[in-house]
């Protein structure tokens, strides 16, 4: 009896294992039926195509790089050769003079911009090699490109130099004037006279004046718009004495203006001129004060040269 009970227990155990196997196989079968074979097949094809495209692209890039490498090396060698040629080439000095009645502008090799007033002259190199240096006669406005390693020097007469590293300023250096003036618009500049060991640093809105006779440098505040209006083609007078008006008009139009009579020197003017001719300006001056302007046209000399146009300004006494 005991043997039959054991056989029955073993049979029940085998049947239980078989049922578990059947259920496991059934679950796998159900999972397989849920698989979307067509969609998986399409995705497999896409991956294969993408892999092929990446392989082809990689081969193309390697081939293109190999083809372009030689021209790139040749171009690099050529550019290096040209750069060395430029460095070894002599530096040429260029002289630019603004025509009378015209404001001229030039951009230097470092990107700095310079406006030249009527009749002014600038001498500058075709390229800078380290230190930046130019020579000015008369008047110019400078917008200096910033370069902390290389100072920008504007050399004028009387050994006066205006130095900056990147800023905007105006310089007046007229031969016939008793002083050289530098006016700061932005940033900082230094005005110095090396022989006398004089130097002054300016703040925006300040003007440094080097007196040629006294040999000293003084600082004072100034009207920035008046000092630099010429850059925009304007002639600005603000309670300006007649002798200063005559002087500025003489420079701008390259004429010789002479004041006749003490009364004329006592007048002053406030006005802004832009596109007016000399004749139009003189006419407006006559309407503003009891004066008369007489224009004497240039005369031809024996050597075929012409004299400068002359303007005589007299007091006017109405009858």
XYZ file of C-alpha atoms in Angstrom:
319
model
C 0.000 0.000 0.000
C 2.835 2.283 0.777
C 4.423 1.767 -2.688
C 1.204 2.643 -4.485
C 0.946 5.911 -2.483
C 4.496 6.862 -3.514
C 3.882 6.189 -7.206
C 0.709 8.280 -7.095
C 2.563 11.219 -5.448
C 5.317 11.086 -8.099
C 2.763 10.995 -10.886
C 0.995 14.041 -9.439
C 4.343 15.893 -9.254
C 5.155 15.073 -12.897
C 1.695 16.198 -13.989
C 2.181 19.511 -12.103
C 5.509 20.152 -13.848
C 3.952 19.331 -17.213
C 1.158 21.816 -16.570
C 3.689 24.524 -15.677
C 5.575 23.819 -18.907
C 2.342 24.031 -20.890
C 1.456 27.359 -19.281
C 4.975 28.739 -19.931
C 4.850 27.671 -23.568
C 1.376 29.136 -23.844
C 2.617 32.500 -22.508
C 5.507 32.509 -24.992
C 3.166 31.704 -27.825
C 0.877 34.566 -26.838
C 3.880 36.931 -26.642
C 5.060 35.834 -30.095
C 1.599 36.436 -31.542
C 1.745 40.039 -30.253
C 4.983 40.753 -32.158
C 4.455 42.933 -35.295
C 6.788 41.119 -37.646
C 6.188 43.447 -40.595
C 6.919 46.598 -38.610
C 10.081 45.125 -37.087
C 11.222 44.057 -40.539
C 10.744 47.633 -41.859
C 12.675 49.082 -38.917
C 15.501 46.607 -39.477
C 15.714 47.668 -43.120
C 15.849 51.342 -42.059
C 18.740 50.693 -39.669
C 20.606 48.807 -42.371
C 20.109 51.673 -44.864
C 21.188 54.288 -42.279
C 24.320 52.321 -41.445
C 25.155 52.035 -45.144
C 24.600 55.810 -45.624
C 26.881 56.624 -42.667
C 29.583 54.348 -44.042
C 29.326 55.974 -47.503
C 29.353 59.489 -45.993
C 32.433 58.676 -43.938
C 34.211 57.373 -47.051
C 33.191 60.525 -48.983
C 34.446 62.861 -46.233
C 37.768 61.029 -46.010
C 38.154 61.148 -49.799
C 37.214 64.843 -49.985
C 39.621 65.699 -47.166
C 42.400 63.871 -48.944
C 41.612 65.684 -52.216
C 41.417 69.151 -50.570
C 44.420 68.734 -48.315
C 46.985 69.486 -50.996
C 45.325 72.711 -52.267
C 44.850 73.835 -48.662
C 48.529 73.292 -47.933
C 49.488 75.163 -51.111
C 47.176 78.074 -50.240
C 48.527 78.251 -46.675
C 52.089 78.297 -47.944
C 51.219 81.048 -50.433
C 49.511 83.206 -47.805
C 52.439 82.771 -45.425
C 54.824 83.762 -48.227
C 52.740 86.876 -49.041
C 52.578 87.852 -45.365
C 56.334 87.602 -45.054
C 56.682 89.665 -48.242
C 54.471 92.390 -46.751
C 56.466 92.391 -43.505
C 59.731 92.749 -45.405
C 58.414 95.420 -47.785
C 59.529 98.985 -46.980
C 56.993 101.161 -45.152
C 55.843 104.033 -47.365
C 54.835 107.442 -46.031
C 51.619 108.832 -47.483
C 50.840 112.556 -47.504
C 47.201 113.631 -47.604
C 46.082 117.275 -47.849
C 42.431 118.286 -47.567
C 41.212 120.721 -50.229
C 40.095 124.135 -49.023
C 36.421 124.280 -48.145
C 36.300 120.492 -47.811
C 36.592 118.029 -44.903
C 38.535 114.897 -45.917
C 38.468 111.524 -44.177
C 40.998 108.681 -44.219
C 40.999 105.235 -42.586
C 44.458 104.122 -41.460
C 45.778 100.559 -41.694
C 44.860 99.794 -38.054
C 41.253 100.901 -38.580
C 41.675 104.335 -36.968
C 39.693 107.128 -38.634
C 40.965 110.663 -39.233
C 39.015 113.718 -40.396
C 41.144 116.532 -41.871
C 39.917 120.106 -41.715
C 40.104 122.403 -44.742
C 43.706 122.807 -45.970
C 45.143 120.445 -43.315
C 47.876 117.881 -43.987
C 48.453 114.402 -42.537
C 51.538 112.237 -43.100
C 51.068 108.574 -42.181
C 52.556 105.145 -43.074
C 50.795 102.756 -45.436
C 50.958 100.227 -42.578
C 51.941 100.335 -38.924
C 54.776 98.180 -37.631
C 54.347 98.208 -33.875
C 54.205 101.813 -32.682
C 51.593 103.945 -34.436
C 52.765 107.411 -35.424
C 51.419 110.179 -37.712
C 52.360 113.811 -38.415
C 49.784 116.611 -38.487
C 49.833 120.137 -39.826
C 46.781 122.350 -39.117
C 43.747 120.476 -37.703
C 42.322 116.943 -37.525
C 39.878 114.864 -35.524
C 41.076 111.374 -34.565
C 39.015 108.293 -33.732
C 41.777 105.910 -32.670
C 41.248 102.149 -32.800
C 41.971 100.620 -29.397
C 45.313 98.789 -29.042
C 46.704 98.470 -25.521
C 50.072 97.225 -26.840
C 50.777 99.982 -29.363
C 50.417 103.671 -28.530
C 49.064 106.092 -31.132
C 51.116 109.314 -31.417
C 50.134 112.481 -33.254
C 53.259 114.568 -33.770
C 52.883 118.302 -34.393
C 55.173 121.320 -34.591
C 57.169 122.616 -31.601
C 57.897 119.020 -30.515
C 54.381 118.553 -29.122
C 52.960 115.003 -29.239
C 49.422 113.883 -28.449
C 49.323 110.203 -27.365
C 46.488 107.719 -26.890
C 45.756 103.997 -26.947
C 42.183 104.196 -28.190
C 39.969 107.286 -27.940
C 38.595 110.341 -29.794
C 40.185 113.796 -29.781
C 40.778 116.941 -31.823
C 44.169 118.534 -32.496
C 44.854 122.083 -33.760
C 48.401 122.815 -34.878
C 48.331 125.880 -37.143
C 51.710 127.343 -37.998
C 50.556 130.948 -37.684
C 48.787 130.373 -34.339
C 50.536 131.147 -31.018
C 49.329 127.876 -29.447
C 48.779 124.181 -30.176
C 45.499 122.800 -28.824
C 44.272 119.278 -28.098
C 40.647 118.654 -27.094
C 39.470 115.313 -25.679
C 36.048 113.914 -26.671
C 36.260 110.406 -25.166
C 38.692 108.288 -23.145
C 42.091 109.731 -22.204
C 45.017 111.379 -23.962
C 48.397 112.712 -22.937
C 49.825 115.952 -24.338
C 53.576 116.242 -23.935
C 56.592 118.280 -24.976
C 59.612 116.006 -24.640
C 62.354 118.646 -24.795
C 60.820 120.571 -21.902
C 59.648 117.407 -20.122
C 56.098 118.727 -19.987
C 53.076 116.419 -19.973
C 49.381 116.702 -19.127
C 46.629 114.080 -19.031
C 43.155 115.146 -20.125
C 39.619 114.159 -19.187
C 36.695 114.306 -21.664
C 35.643 117.916 -22.308
C 39.081 119.317 -21.442
C 41.474 121.164 -23.736
C 45.249 121.331 -23.407
C 46.928 124.479 -24.743
C 50.663 124.605 -25.407
C 51.766 128.252 -25.617
C 54.633 128.500 -28.084
C 56.170 131.620 -26.559
C 55.652 130.802 -22.885
C 56.591 127.135 -23.393
C 53.963 125.767 -21.012
C 50.829 123.607 -21.103
C 47.590 124.706 -19.478
C 44.286 122.813 -19.113
C 40.755 124.197 -19.163
C 37.204 123.094 -19.938
C 35.847 123.838 -23.412
C 32.728 123.647 -25.556
C 33.254 120.287 -27.253
C 30.561 120.769 -29.908
C 32.078 124.076 -31.013
C 35.587 122.662 -31.203
C 34.593 119.631 -33.291
C 31.598 120.898 -35.335
C 33.836 121.355 -38.382
C 34.136 117.534 -38.622
C 30.464 117.430 -39.641
C 30.898 120.227 -42.187
C 29.725 123.032 -39.884
C 31.196 126.419 -39.024
C 29.937 127.377 -35.565
C 30.316 130.789 -33.919
C 29.122 131.474 -30.362
C 29.755 135.101 -29.373
C 32.921 134.834 -31.396
C 34.939 138.056 -31.853
C 35.195 139.412 -35.394
C 38.934 138.769 -35.677
C 38.401 135.064 -34.838
C 35.501 134.890 -37.316
C 37.734 136.339 -40.022
C 40.547 133.934 -39.183
C 38.338 130.822 -39.377
C 36.654 131.919 -42.595
C 40.081 132.637 -44.093
C 41.249 129.096 -43.362
C 38.072 127.423 -44.525
C 37.796 129.246 -47.872
C 41.527 129.956 -48.419
C 41.017 133.723 -48.676
C 42.807 136.698 -47.138
C 40.337 138.556 -44.902
C 41.477 141.929 -43.582
C 39.620 143.973 -40.972
C 39.657 147.734 -41.582
C 38.904 150.095 -38.682
C 38.835 149.645 -34.892
C 35.031 149.450 -34.763
C 35.010 146.219 -36.732
C 37.093 144.431 -34.086
C 34.450 145.155 -31.454
C 31.722 143.029 -33.063
C 31.013 139.375 -32.223
C 28.783 136.761 -33.851
C 26.710 133.698 -32.996
C 25.770 131.578 -36.005
C 26.012 128.096 -37.545
C 26.880 127.671 -41.222
C 26.790 124.400 -43.173
C 26.509 124.646 -46.970
C 26.678 128.444 -47.366
C 29.232 129.953 -49.733
C 31.670 132.668 -48.666
C 29.573 135.327 -50.420
C 26.430 134.166 -48.609
C 28.166 134.205 -45.219
C 29.576 137.704 -45.807
C 26.114 138.906 -46.806
C 24.668 137.549 -43.539
C 27.457 139.218 -41.556
C 26.628 142.554 -43.194
C 22.986 142.186 -42.125
C 23.990 141.493 -38.514
C 26.285 144.507 -37.959
C 27.099 147.860 -39.572
C 29.899 146.553 -41.806
C 30.597 146.313 -45.511
C 32.467 143.398 -47.116
C 34.473 144.090 -50.263
C 35.637 141.066 -52.291
C 38.772 141.519 -54.425
C 39.115 138.733 -56.969
C 42.509 137.049 -57.581
C 44.868 138.683 -60.064
C 47.256 136.906 -62.422
C 50.949 137.709 -62.024
C 53.668 137.666 -64.646
C 54.637 134.089 -63.771
C 51.036 132.992 -64.499
C 50.379 132.471 -60.793
C 47.279 133.966 -59.199
C 47.079 135.996 -56.025
C 44.805 134.833 -53.204
C 41.257 136.137 -53.126
C 40.996 139.024 -50.685
C 38.122 140.312 -48.548
C 38.184 143.739 -46.915
C 35.720 144.333 -44.077
C 35.049 148.046 -43.354
C 32.762 149.840 -40.947
C 29.570 150.939 -42.668
C 28.141 154.369 -42.007
C 24.678 154.778 -43.557
C 24.088 158.158 -45.216
